[in-house]
Amino acid sequence: MDAVLYLLVIAGLLVLGILAGGANERAHFRRLARAERELSHIRISNLKRVADPGGVRDARLVLGQVVIATDTFKTWATGLRNLVGGEMHLARRLMVRARREATVRMLREAEALGATEVWNVRYTFCSISMMRGRSGAMQVEILAFGTAVHRA
Amino acid sequence: MLLVNTETIPGREITEILGLVQGNTIRAKHLGRDIAAGFKNLVGGEIRGYTELLTEARREAVERMIAQAEQLGADAVVNVRFTTSAVAAGAAELYAYGTAVRLGPSAQGG
């Protein structure tokens, strides 16, 4: 009886993961696309050297960070993927969401400064929450930073 | 204090390199945030509590780096980098470092 109850709880969590997690992910991708359109006037590059430095009025460090988790179903499905090998699409999508979100936040900081360019963009995988999440859930933490340039 | 992660400050001249400055912080997570995160691990999405933790840690490390640069009489810190390391279970370090420099007068006078 206990075993059945346990299985039901696990199945319930997986279904919750599929429904809520999928909806969350789709909504997040829509928000990202909209934010990226709004910020598309800011040019972004990972080149170290700022081109045409003569016209620069202001240059400042800007940062964006995010900690993001995936749902129980995707964590479980990724575990299964370990059995058969191949590309982990679900984990890949989580990394994409985290990097894009951190980038958007960095660009918003640049926008607030009136900058039109961000140079030398770098991404660091942080682990400030020092954990893989409860029950080993997939969780990523990204810090994006670059130099925002404001031209006269 | 001007901070950039490029090697030079566009439009400004570096007159003196004062040396490496650094700042770090080691933060512990706390229980309330952990419980909220446990819920987010079920349904997916951003864990705001941890994003805040990361933001605070980053700010703290940068402030310590700036304090060191001020002690050296710097005008700016260039080539700023961030890195993290796991120190112990339940503790991680965020480390910020860069090169403190003195700048020549600004062409625009400010």
XYZ file of N, CA and C in Angstrom:
786
model
N 0.835 -1.209 0.000
C 0.000 0.000 0.000
C 0.869 1.258 0.000
N 1.881 1.213 0.886
C 2.802 2.351 0.952
C 3.510 2.564 -0.375
N 3.895 1.436 -0.995
C 4.623 1.510 -2.275
C 3.743 2.149 -3.347
N 2.457 1.786 -3.354
C 1.529 2.336 -4.345
C 1.395 3.845 -4.149
N 1.237 4.231 -2.888
C 1.104 5.649 -2.559
C 2.340 6.417 -3.019
N 3.498 5.828 -2.750
C 4.777 6.436 -3.123
C 4.849 6.649 -4.636
N 4.451 5.582 -5.380
C 4.476 5.674 -6.843
C 3.520 6.746 -7.348
N 2.341 6.830 -6.683
C 1.362 7.846 -7.079
C 1.923 9.251 -6.878
N 2.620 9.455 -5.761
C 3.204 10.771 -5.491
C 4.249 11.108 -6.559
N 5.100 10.118 -6.868
C 6.135 10.329 -7.888
C 5.481 10.664 -9.234
N 4.465 9.875 -9.596
C 3.780 10.104 -10.876
C 3.122 11.484 -10.884
N 2.534 11.875 -9.740
C 1.902 13.191 -9.631
C 2.911 14.310 -9.847
N 4.107 14.155 -9.252
C 5.146 15.172 -9.393
C 5.619 15.261 -10.835
N 5.708 14.104 -11.502
C 6.146 14.100 -12.900
C 5.119 14.806 -13.784
N 3.839 14.523 -13.544
C 2.782 15.165 -14.340
C 2.777 16.671 -14.088
N 2.931 17.051 -12.797
C 3.031 18.471 -12.453
C 4.196 19.104 -13.211
N 5.307 18.367 -13.258
C 6.490 18.849 -13.973
C 6.205 19.055 -15.445
N 5.584 18.068 -16.080
C 5.286 18.166 -17.516
C 4.418 19.390 -17.794
N 3.348 19.540 -17.009
C 2.379 20.613 -17.285
C 2.941 21.987 -16.916
N 3.319 22.145 -15.637
C 3.776 23.462 -15.173
C 5.123 23.814 -15.787
N 6.024 22.829 -15.832
C 7.369 23.082 -16.361
C 7.329 23.462 -17.825
N 6.533 22.747 -18.611
C 6.428 23.038 -20.041
C 5.853 24.425 -20.269
N 4.792 24.765 -19.515
C 4.164 26.078 -19.662
C 5.141 27.183 -19.255
N 5.860 26.948 -18.148
C 6.853 27.927 -17.694
C 7.914 28.164 -18.750
N 8.393 27.068 -19.342
C 9.471 27.183 -20.312
C 9.011 27.945 -21.548
N 7.821 27.610 -22.041
C 7.308 28.312 -23.234
C 7.114 29.800 -22.957
N 6.549 30.106 -21.762
C 6.330 31.517 -21.405
C 7.668 32.246 -21.305
N 8.666 31.548 -20.768
C 9.978 32.173 -20.611
C 10.598 32.494 -21.975
N 10.503 31.542 -22.915
C 11.047 31.781 -24.253
C 10.342 32.948 -24.937
N 9.016 33.071 -24.708
C 8.276 34.209 -25.296
C 8.756 35.528 -24.694
N 8.931 35.534 -23.351
C 9.423 36.758 -22.685
C 10.805 37.133 -23.197
N 11.650 36.120 -23.379
C 13.016 36.372 -23.854
C 13.000 36.985 -25.247
N 12.160 36.414 -26.126
C 12.101 36.908 -27.512
C 11.662 38.368 -27.531
N 10.681 38.700 -26.666
C 10.181 40.069 -26.628
C 11.264 41.019 -26.104
N 11.926 40.603 -25.020
C 12.971 41.451 -24.436
C 14.112 41.654 -25.424
N 14.467 40.596 -26.151
C 15.570 40.709 -27.109
C 15.218 41.658 -28.243
N 13.934 41.650 -28.654
C 13.504 42.609 -29.688
C 13.624 44.037 -29.167
N 13.172 44.244 -27.915
C 13.223 45.585 -27.325
C 14.653 46.110 -27.209
N 15.596 45.172 -27.011
C 16.979 45.571 -26.744
C 17.865 45.444 -27.974
N 17.244 45.183 -29.129
C 18.045 44.862 -30.316
C 18.845 46.067 -30.817
N 18.548 47.282 -30.292
C 19.319 48.450 -30.726
C 20.698 48.495 -30.074
N 20.930 47.642 -29.068
C 22.255 47.613 -28.427
C 23.095 46.533 -29.103
N 24.233 46.954 -29.648
C 25.117 45.997 -30.307
C 25.954 45.284 -29.263
N 26.176 43.995 -29.470
C 26.850 43.215 -28.459
C 27.950 42.393 -29.130
N 29.117 42.353 -28.468
C 30.243 41.642 -29.064
C 31.154 41.126 -27.961
N 31.915 40.094 -28.259
C 32.868 39.645 -27.241
C 34.299 40.032 -27.599
N 34.422 41.018 -28.476
C 35.751 41.533 -28.792
C 36.288 42.340 -27.609
N 37.578 42.173 -27.346
C 38.199 42.840 -26.201
C 38.383 44.330 -26.432
N 38.689 44.674 -27.705
C 39.082 46.048 -27.985
C 37.891 46.822 -28.552
N 37.573 47.932 -27.948
C 36.451 48.747 -28.414
C 36.861 49.461 -29.697
N 36.088 49.259 -30.766
C 36.403 49.914 -32.034
C 36.089 51.406 -31.937
N 36.870 52.209 -32.623
C 36.656 53.655 -32.687
C 36.510 54.280 -31.290
N 37.553 54.173 -30.446
C 37.430 54.652 -29.060
C 37.326 56.166 -28.951
N 37.624 56.877 -30.048
C 37.628 58.340 -29.993
C 36.295 58.946 -29.595
N 35.194 58.381 -30.080
C 33.882 58.988 -29.835
C 33.204 58.529 -28.557
N 33.918 57.789 -27.713
C 33.279 57.218 -26.521
C 33.152 58.251 -25.411
N 31.951 58.381 -24.852
C 31.759 59.321 -23.754
C 31.889 58.617 -22.407
N 31.402 57.395 -22.338
C 31.394 56.700 -21.058
C 31.512 55.195 -21.293
N 32.259 54.509 -20.435
C 32.370 53.053 -20.509
C 32.257 52.486 -19.107
N 31.417 51.506 -18.931
C 31.141 50.997 -17.591
C 30.826 49.508 -17.624
N 31.207 48.839 -16.545
C 30.907 47.410 -16.408
C 29.403 47.204 -16.193
N 28.808 46.302 -16.945
C 27.403 45.945 -16.709
C 27.324 44.433 -16.507
N 26.378 44.013 -15.669
C 26.267 42.591 -15.343
C 24.825 42.131 -15.376
N 24.658 40.847 -15.599
C 23.335 40.251 -15.504
C 23.493 38.859 -14.941
N 22.597 38.466 -14.035
C 22.738 37.133 -13.466
C 21.389 36.493 -13.248
N 21.385 35.179 -13.270
C 20.139 34.448 -13.063
C 20.451 33.056 -12.526
N 19.551 32.569 -11.672
C 19.598 31.177 -11.220
C 18.288 30.558 -11.664
N 18.363 29.467 -12.393
C 17.149 28.922 -12.978
C 17.144 27.397 -12.857
N 15.967 26.857 -12.587
C 15.840 25.415 -12.398
C 14.877 24.855 -13.431
N 15.029 23.589 -13.715
C 14.057 22.940 -14.577
C 13.107 22.108 -13.709
N 12.103 21.493 -14.307
C 11.087 20.805 -13.513
C 11.434 19.340 -13.263
N 10.626 18.696 -12.430
C 10.885 17.292 -12.048
C 10.896 16.361 -13.253
N 9.979 16.594 -14.194
C 9.903 15.684 -15.330
C 11.184 15.747 -16.159
N 11.635 16.953 -16.442
C 12.833 17.104 -17.277
C 14.071 16.558 -16.566
N 14.117 16.750 -15.238
C 15.236 16.184 -14.473
C 15.232 14.658 -14.586
N 14.048 14.088 -14.458
C 13.894 12.642 -14.517
C 14.239 12.129 -15.916
N 13.724 12.815 -16.947
C 13.962 12.399 -18.328
C 15.455 12.507 -18.673
N 16.111 13.512 -18.112
C 17.550 13.672 -18.347
C 18.321 12.521 -17.704
N 17.819 12.065 -16.561
C 18.421 10.897 -15.908
C 18.326 9.669 -16.800
N 17.185 9.509 -17.451
C 16.992 8.373 -18.367
C 17.971 8.462 -19.538
N 18.198 9.688 -20.006
C 19.083 9.909 -21.141
C 20.488 9.362 -20.864
N 20.864 9.359 -19.591
C 22.168 8.817 -19.201
C 22.289 7.333 -19.512
N 21.165 6.661 -19.610
C 21.206 5.225 -19.888
C 21.534 4.955 -21.347
N 21.002 5.792 -22.246
C 21.132 5.495 -23.677
C 22.120 6.426 -24.398
N 22.583 7.471 -23.749
C 23.527 8.389 -24.398
C 22.836 9.333 -25.360
N 23.617 10.130 -26.075
C 23.056 11.079 -27.035
C 22.971 12.475 -26.459
N 22.449 13.393 -27.255
C 22.387 14.779 -26.811
C 21.280 14.997 -25.786
N 21.587 15.790 -24.757
C 20.593 16.099 -23.732
C 19.887 17.400 -24.097
N 18.820 17.284 -24.888
C 18.133 18.491 -25.364
C 17.518 19.300 -24.229
N 16.982 18.585 -23.229
C 16.284 19.291 -22.152
C 17.263 20.114 -21.323
N 18.442 19.535 -21.068
C 19.472 20.255 -20.316
C 20.009 21.413 -21.154
N 20.140 21.163 -22.459
C 20.635 22.212 -23.351
C 19.695 23.417 -23.337
N 18.374 23.126 -23.399
C 17.405 24.234 -23.396
C 17.484 25.051 -22.107
N 17.762 24.369 -20.986
C 17.886 25.068 -19.707
C 19.081 26.028 -19.746
N 20.209 25.564 -20.300
C 21.396 26.417 -20.413
C 21.113 27.614 -21.315
N 20.394 27.358 -22.418
C 20.056 28.439 -23.356
C 19.209 29.501 -22.651
N 18.202 29.033 -21.900
C 17.340 29.981 -21.176
C 18.162 30.817 -20.205
N 19.045 30.176 -19.468
C 19.827 30.881 -18.448
C 20.739 31.926 -19.098
N 21.436 31.552 -20.183
C 22.358 32.498 -20.821
C 21.597 33.659 -21.437
N 20.467 33.347 -22.105
C 19.712 34.429 -22.731
C 19.148 35.378 -21.687
N 18.655 34.827 -20.571
C 18.102 35.672 -19.507
C 19.195 36.559 -18.907
N 20.367 35.984 -18.639
C 21.468 36.775 -18.069
C 21.881 37.875 -19.049
N 21.880 37.548 -20.348
C 22.245 38.529 -21.372
C 21.238 39.680 -21.391
N 19.948 39.323 -21.342
C 18.897 40.355 -21.345
C 19.060 41.282 -20.147
N 19.352 40.713 -18.981
C 19.512 41.549 -17.777
C 20.714 42.463 -17.888
N 21.795 41.922 -18.474
C 22.989 42.747 -18.684
C 22.663 43.895 -19.640
N 21.916 43.583 -20.717
C 21.554 44.608 -21.695
C 20.635 45.665 -21.093
N 19.741 45.235 -20.167
C 18.859 46.213 -19.502
C 19.678 47.202 -18.679
N 20.735 46.696 -18.029
C 21.619 47.577 -17.267
C 22.297 48.570 -18.212
N 22.722 48.051 -19.378
C 23.381 48.906 -20.369
C 22.408 49.969 -20.876
N 21.152 49.536 -21.114
C 20.125 50.450 -21.608
C 19.873 51.583 -20.612
N 19.859 51.231 -19.313
C 19.630 52.234 -18.269
C 20.732 53.291 -18.264
N 21.931 52.908 -18.716
C 23.049 53.864 -18.790
C 23.016 54.659 -20.092
N 22.088 54.323 -20.970
C 22.026 54.987 -22.264
C 23.058 54.466 -23.249
N 23.590 53.276 -22.978
C 24.637 52.721 -23.844
C 24.027 52.138 -25.117
N 24.830 52.117 -26.179
C 24.362 51.541 -27.434
C 25.208 50.330 -27.850
N 26.257 50.054 -27.078
C 27.130 48.921 -27.398
C 27.578 48.244 -26.104
N 27.757 46.931 -26.155
C 28.390 46.221 -25.043
C 29.523 45.382 -25.613
N 30.728 45.602 -25.088
C 31.930 44.927 -25.591
C 32.454 43.924 -24.586
N 33.262 43.013 -25.105
C 33.979 42.030 -24.276
C 33.025 41.238 -23.374
N 31.937 40.757 -23.936
C 30.948 40.015 -23.153
C 31.514 38.647 -22.759
N 31.373 38.313 -21.483
C 31.849 37.024 -20.950
C 30.725 36.357 -20.170
N 30.740 35.029 -20.160
C 29.769 34.284 -19.363
C 30.523 33.409 -18.372
N 30.065 33.412 -17.132
C 30.648 32.514 -16.131
C 29.541 31.659 -15.564
N 29.830 30.407 -15.436
C 28.918 29.487 -14.777
C 29.225 29.572 -13.288
N 28.296 30.125 -12.520
C 28.534 30.302 -11.094
C 27.954 29.136 -10.314
N 28.384 28.995 -9.079
C 27.705 27.994 -8.252
C 27.557 28.556 -6.854
N 26.965 29.759 -6.778
C 26.847 30.431 -5.497
C 25.786 29.754 -4.624
N 24.833 29.076 -5.206
C 23.864 28.382 -4.346
C 24.379 27.011 -3.934
N 25.577 26.694 -4.407
C 26.352 25.535 -3.912
C 25.598 24.225 -3.885
N 24.761 24.035 -4.853
C 24.012 22.789 -4.776
C 23.461 22.431 -6.135
N 23.104 21.201 -6.315
C 22.477 20.795 -7.555
C 20.962 20.817 -7.390
N 20.485 21.463 -6.401
C 19.046 21.482 -6.166
C 18.637 20.311 -5.303
N 17.468 20.388 -4.768
C 16.953 19.279 -3.959
C 16.753 18.082 -4.868
N 16.996 16.938 -4.354
C 16.857 15.683 -5.086
C 17.579 15.765 -6.434
N 18.693 16.503 -6.446
C 19.544 16.533 -7.630
C 18.905 17.161 -8.854
N 17.946 18.103 -8.646
C 17.290 18.745 -9.782
C 18.287 19.563 -10.592
N 18.036 19.658 -11.876
C 18.911 20.452 -12.736
C 18.713 21.932 -12.430
N 19.803 22.621 -12.206
C 19.748 24.031 -11.830
C 21.014 24.698 -12.340
N 20.879 25.815 -13.032
C 22.073 26.497 -13.517
C 22.092 27.957 -13.087
N 23.298 28.476 -12.949
C 23.506 29.834 -12.468
C 24.523 30.482 -13.394
N 24.076 31.565 -14.032
C 24.936 32.203 -15.026
C 25.142 33.666 -14.666
N 26.377 34.101 -14.795
C 26.712 35.525 -14.653
C 27.247 35.985 -16.002
N 26.611 37.010 -16.579
C 27.072 37.586 -17.842
C 27.592 38.979 -17.552
N 28.712 39.366 -18.149
C 29.200 40.728 -17.940
C 29.956 41.242 -19.151
N 29.976 42.560 -19.262
C 30.641 43.191 -20.391
C 30.819 44.674 -20.116
N 31.397 45.371 -21.062
C 31.630 46.808 -20.901
C 30.660 47.575 -21.791
N 29.743 48.310 -21.156
C 28.765 49.102 -21.902
C 29.401 50.413 -22.325
N 29.193 50.779 -23.578
C 29.816 51.975 -24.129
C 28.734 52.951 -24.581
N 28.912 54.182 -24.139
C 27.973 55.257 -24.432
C 28.723 56.267 -25.298
N 28.222 56.495 -26.488
C 28.930 57.434 -27.366
C 28.276 58.809 -27.340
N 29.092 59.806 -27.556
C 28.591 61.183 -27.513
C 27.644 61.432 -28.677
N 34.676 55.460 -8.955
C 35.563 54.418 -9.495
C 34.971 53.839 -10.777
N 35.760 53.926 -11.852
C 35.317 53.372 -13.136
C 35.672 51.888 -13.192
N 34.721 51.072 -13.587
C 35.017 49.649 -13.767
C 34.722 49.265 -15.211
N 35.636 48.550 -15.845
C 35.365 47.990 -17.173
C 36.000 46.608 -17.239
N 35.508 45.767 -18.134
C 36.195 44.489 -18.288
C 36.993 44.427 -19.588
N 37.176 45.600 -20.219
C 38.090 45.672 -21.358
C 39.478 46.030 -20.821
N 40.499 45.850 -21.670
C 41.864 46.074 -21.194
C 42.213 47.554 -21.102
N 41.480 48.360 -21.867
C 41.702 49.797 -21.817
C 40.345 50.461 -21.601
N 40.368 51.731 -21.249
C 39.109 52.468 -21.169
C 39.024 53.322 -22.418
N 38.093 53.028 -23.302
C 38.023 53.772 -24.555
C 37.885 55.260 -24.291
N 38.680 56.047 -24.978
C 38.600 57.493 -24.828
C 39.407 58.040 -23.666
N 40.013 57.154 -22.850
C 40.825 57.627 -21.714
C 42.215 57.014 -21.807
N 43.180 57.722 -21.233
C 44.550 57.231 -21.263
C 44.935 56.685 -19.894
N 45.520 55.485 -19.891
C 46.001 54.910 -18.626
C 47.414 55.431 -18.394
N 47.616 56.156 -17.284
C 48.939 56.758 -17.053
C 49.794 55.894 -16.136
N 49.142 55.090 -15.294
C 49.918 54.267 -14.365
C 49.153 52.994 -14.022
N 49.884 51.876 -14.027
C 49.271 50.606 -13.627
C 49.681 50.316 -12.192
N 48.680 50.218 -11.309
C 48.971 50.092 -9.882
C 49.018 48.642 -9.412
N 48.457 47.748 -10.192
C 48.538 46.332 -9.829
C 47.188 45.674 -9.628
N 47.250 44.394 -9.324
C 46.047 43.579 -9.191
C 45.289 43.931 -7.911
N 43.983 44.096 -8.049
C 43.131 44.254 -6.862
C 42.074 43.169 -6.899
N 41.617 42.755 -5.736
C 40.695 41.631 -5.687
C 39.727 41.745 -4.522
N 38.615 41.081 -4.672
C 37.634 41.039 -3.598
C 36.915 39.720 -3.665
N 36.585 39.155 -2.526
C 35.850 37.893 -2.570
C 34.825 37.837 -1.449
N 33.928 36.898 -1.557
C 32.944 36.674 -0.495
C 32.533 35.216 -0.544
N 32.256 34.682 0.627
C 31.735 33.313 0.688
C 30.392 33.391 1.382
N 29.370 32.949 0.674
C 28.013 33.083 1.186
C 27.427 31.717 1.485
N 26.632 31.666 2.522
C 25.866 30.458 2.801
C 24.428 30.707 2.391
N 23.805 29.696 1.874
C 22.379 29.820 1.542
C 21.587 29.728 2.844
N 20.340 30.140 2.832
C 19.576 29.940 4.063
C 18.282 29.191 3.829
N 17.754 28.691 4.925
C 16.697 27.688 4.869
C 15.468 28.150 4.099
N 15.017 29.389 4.345
C 13.810 29.892 3.687
C 13.953 29.835 2.180
N 15.112 30.279 1.701
C 15.363 30.277 0.272
C 15.418 28.857 -0.259
N 15.948 27.977 0.585
C 16.082 26.579 0.191
C 14.729 25.928 -0.043
N 13.764 26.286 0.804
C 12.433 25.688 0.690
C 11.762 26.191 -0.593
N 11.890 27.504 -0.843
C 11.331 28.071 -2.072
C 11.988 27.425 -3.290
N 13.297 27.205 -3.206
C 14.016 26.593 -4.319
C 13.553 25.162 -4.540
N 13.268 24.451 -3.447
C 12.782 23.074 -3.547
C 11.497 23.022 -4.349
N 10.642 24.015 -4.152
C 9.392 24.077 -4.900
C 9.673 24.372 -6.373
N 10.578 25.316 -6.628
C 10.911 25.661 -8.016
C 11.533 24.478 -8.755
N 12.213 23.609 -8.030
C 12.796 22.427 -8.659
C 11.722 21.473 -9.165
N 10.492 21.626 -8.683
C 9.387 20.788 -9.166
C 8.818 21.332 -10.466
N 8.552 22.632 -10.501
C 7.823 23.198 -11.638
C 8.722 23.949 -12.624
N 9.966 24.135 -12.276
C 10.871 24.852 -13.171
C 10.709 26.348 -13.047
N 11.696 27.079 -13.556
C 11.623 28.536 -13.542
C 12.734 29.144 -12.710
N 12.745 30.476 -12.724
C 13.810 31.181 -12.018
C 13.681 31.013 -10.509
N 14.811 30.834 -9.826
C 14.815 30.774 -8.369
C 15.269 32.143 -7.884
N 14.299 33.026 -7.610
C 14.618 34.430 -7.327
C 15.513 34.580 -6.114
N 15.258 33.764 -5.079
C 16.059 33.831 -3.858
C 17.531 33.622 -4.148
N 17.828 32.681 -5.021
C 19.228 32.388 -5.353
C 19.811 33.441 -6.282
N 18.960 34.001 -7.170
C 19.448 35.091 -8.011
C 19.858 36.266 -7.129
N 19.035 36.551 -6.093
C 19.369 37.631 -5.154
C 20.666 37.335 -4.417
N 20.805 36.091 -4.004
C 22.022 35.662 -3.300
C 23.245 35.915 -4.173
N 23.113 35.555 -5.439
C 24.208 35.736 -6.392
C 24.497 37.225 -6.608
N 23.419 38.031 -6.698
C 23.579 39.472 -6.895
C 24.281 40.102 -5.697
N 23.848 39.728 -4.489
C 24.473 40.268 -3.269
C 25.943 39.874 -3.203
N 26.220 38.627 -3.506
C 27.597 38.124 -3.425
C 28.484 38.870 -4.412
N 27.956 39.080 -5.618
C 28.711 39.776 -6.648
C 29.005 41.215 -6.213
N 27.967 41.876 -5.646
C 28.115 43.264 -5.207
C 29.174 43.367 -4.108
N 29.086 42.448 -3.153
C 30.033 42.424 -2.029
C 31.469 42.260 -2.534
N 31.683 41.309 -3.430
C 33.034 41.047 -3.952
C 33.556 42.270 -4.699
N 32.685 42.889 -5.496
C 33.094 44.071 -6.277
C 33.425 45.233 -5.335
N 32.613 45.400 -4.264
C 32.875 46.494 -3.325
C 34.220 46.332 -2.636
N 34.549 45.089 -2.282
C 35.848 44.840 -1.641
C 36.994 45.121 -2.602
N 36.763 44.772 -3.871
C 37.790 45.046 -4.881
C 37.974 46.562 -5.039
N 36.859 47.301 -5.071
C 36.914 48.765 -5.210
C 37.628 49.387 -4.007
N 37.353 48.867 -2.795
C 38.001 49.396 -1.590
C 39.516 49.269 -1.703
N 39.962 48.126 -2.216
C 41.404 47.914 -2.391
C 41.978 48.904 -3.411
N 41.226 49.114 -4.495
C 41.684 50.025 -5.541
C 41.771 51.456 -4.999
N 40.794 51.831 -4.144
C 40.795 53.180 -3.567
C 42.009 53.383 -2.675
N 42.354 52.328 -1.942
C 43.525 52.400 -1.072
C 44.799 52.692 -1.865
N 44.844 52.177 -3.097
C 46.003 52.395 -3.955
C 45.940 53.746 -4.666
N 44.828 54.453 -4.487
C 44.659 55.744 -5.157
C 44.338 55.598 -6.633
N 43.604 54.551 -6.979
C 43.287 54.301 -8.392
C 42.098 55.123 -8.845
N 42.020 55.363 -10.156
C 40.854 56.021 -10.751
C 39.894 55.004 -11.333
N 40.444 53.833 -11.696
C 39.618 52.839 -12.383
C 40.190 51.446 -12.180
N 39.336 50.447 -12.402
C 39.799 49.060 -12.430
C 39.460 48.515 -13.808
N 40.469 48.034 -14.525
C 40.233 47.512 -15.876
C 40.358 45.988 -15.868
N 39.848 45.379 -16.944
C 39.945 43.927 -17.141
C 39.366 43.143 -15.959
N 38.202 43.562 -15.486
C 37.560 42.898 -14.345
C 37.084 41.501 -14.748
N 37.341 40.524 -13.906
C 36.914 39.134 -14.134
C 36.204 38.602 -12.898
N 35.369 37.600 -13.120
C 34.691 36.930 -12.005
C 34.933 35.439 -12.089
N 35.056 34.817 -10.939
C 35.151 33.363 -10.934
C 34.558 32.835 -9.627
N 34.118 31.605 -9.639
C 33.577 31.009 -8.407
C 34.322 29.727 -8.107
N 34.380 29.374 -6.848
C 34.926 28.080 -6.484
C 34.124 27.503 -5.330
N 33.984 26.210 -5.327
C 33.282 25.535 -4.243
C 34.269 25.312 -3.107
N 33.961 25.862 -1.943
C 34.886 25.772 -0.807
C 34.550 24.548 0.040
N 33.282 24.402 0.364
C 32.832 23.289 1.188
C 31.385 23.014 0.811
N 30.839 21.939 1.316
C 29.427 21.660 1.068
C 28.614 22.811 1.646
N 27.739 23.400 0.852
C 26.901 24.496 1.331
C 27.616 25.827 1.391
N 28.767 25.950 0.746
C 29.462 27.236 0.722
C 30.228 27.379 -0.578
N 30.092 28.529 -1.212
C 30.835 28.784 -2.442
C 31.398 30.186 -2.391
N 32.498 30.372 -3.072
C 33.165 31.665 -3.084
C 32.915 32.351 -4.411
N 32.618 33.644 -4.359
C 32.592 34.452 -5.570
C 33.772 35.415 -5.479
N 34.567 35.442 -6.541
C 35.833 36.169 -6.521
C 35.855 37.142 -7.699
N 36.122 38.414 -7.421
C 36.233 39.420 -8.483
C 37.649 39.964 -8.476
N 38.252 40.143 -9.640
C 39.601 40.695 -9.672
C 39.808 41.538 -10.921
N 40.757 42.431 -10.838
C 41.026 43.313 -11.959
C 42.329 44.065 -11.717
N 42.660 44.971 -12.632
C 43.889 45.743 -12.510
C 43.551 47.201 -12.215
N 44.074 47.695 -11.087
C 43.833 49.094 -10.697
C 44.763 49.990 -11.506
N 44.213 51.081 -12.038
C 45.020 51.999 -12.855
C 44.704 53.451 -12.508
N 45.660 54.328 -12.848
C 45.400 55.763 -12.785
C 45.165 56.253 -14.203
N 44.287 57.228 -14.347
C 43.929 57.733 -15.672
C 44.430 59.152 -15.878
N 44.700 59.463 -17.141
C 45.022 60.843 -17.488
C 43.744 61.668 -17.510
N 43.856 62.975 -17.642
C 42.656 63.821 -17.664
C 41.748 63.455 -18.837
N 40.444 63.515 -18.596
C 39.479 63.181 -19.636
C 39.452 64.259 -20.709
N 39.298 63.813 -21.969
C 39.271 64.756 -23.094
C 38.067 65.690 -22.986
N 36.964 65.166 -22.419
C 35.746 65.961 -22.302
C 35.741 66.793 -21.029
N 36.794 66.643 -20.232
C 36.896 67.410 -19.004
C 36.044 66.856 -17.875
N 35.649 65.620 -17.955
C 34.872 65.052 -16.865
C 35.149 63.582 -16.810
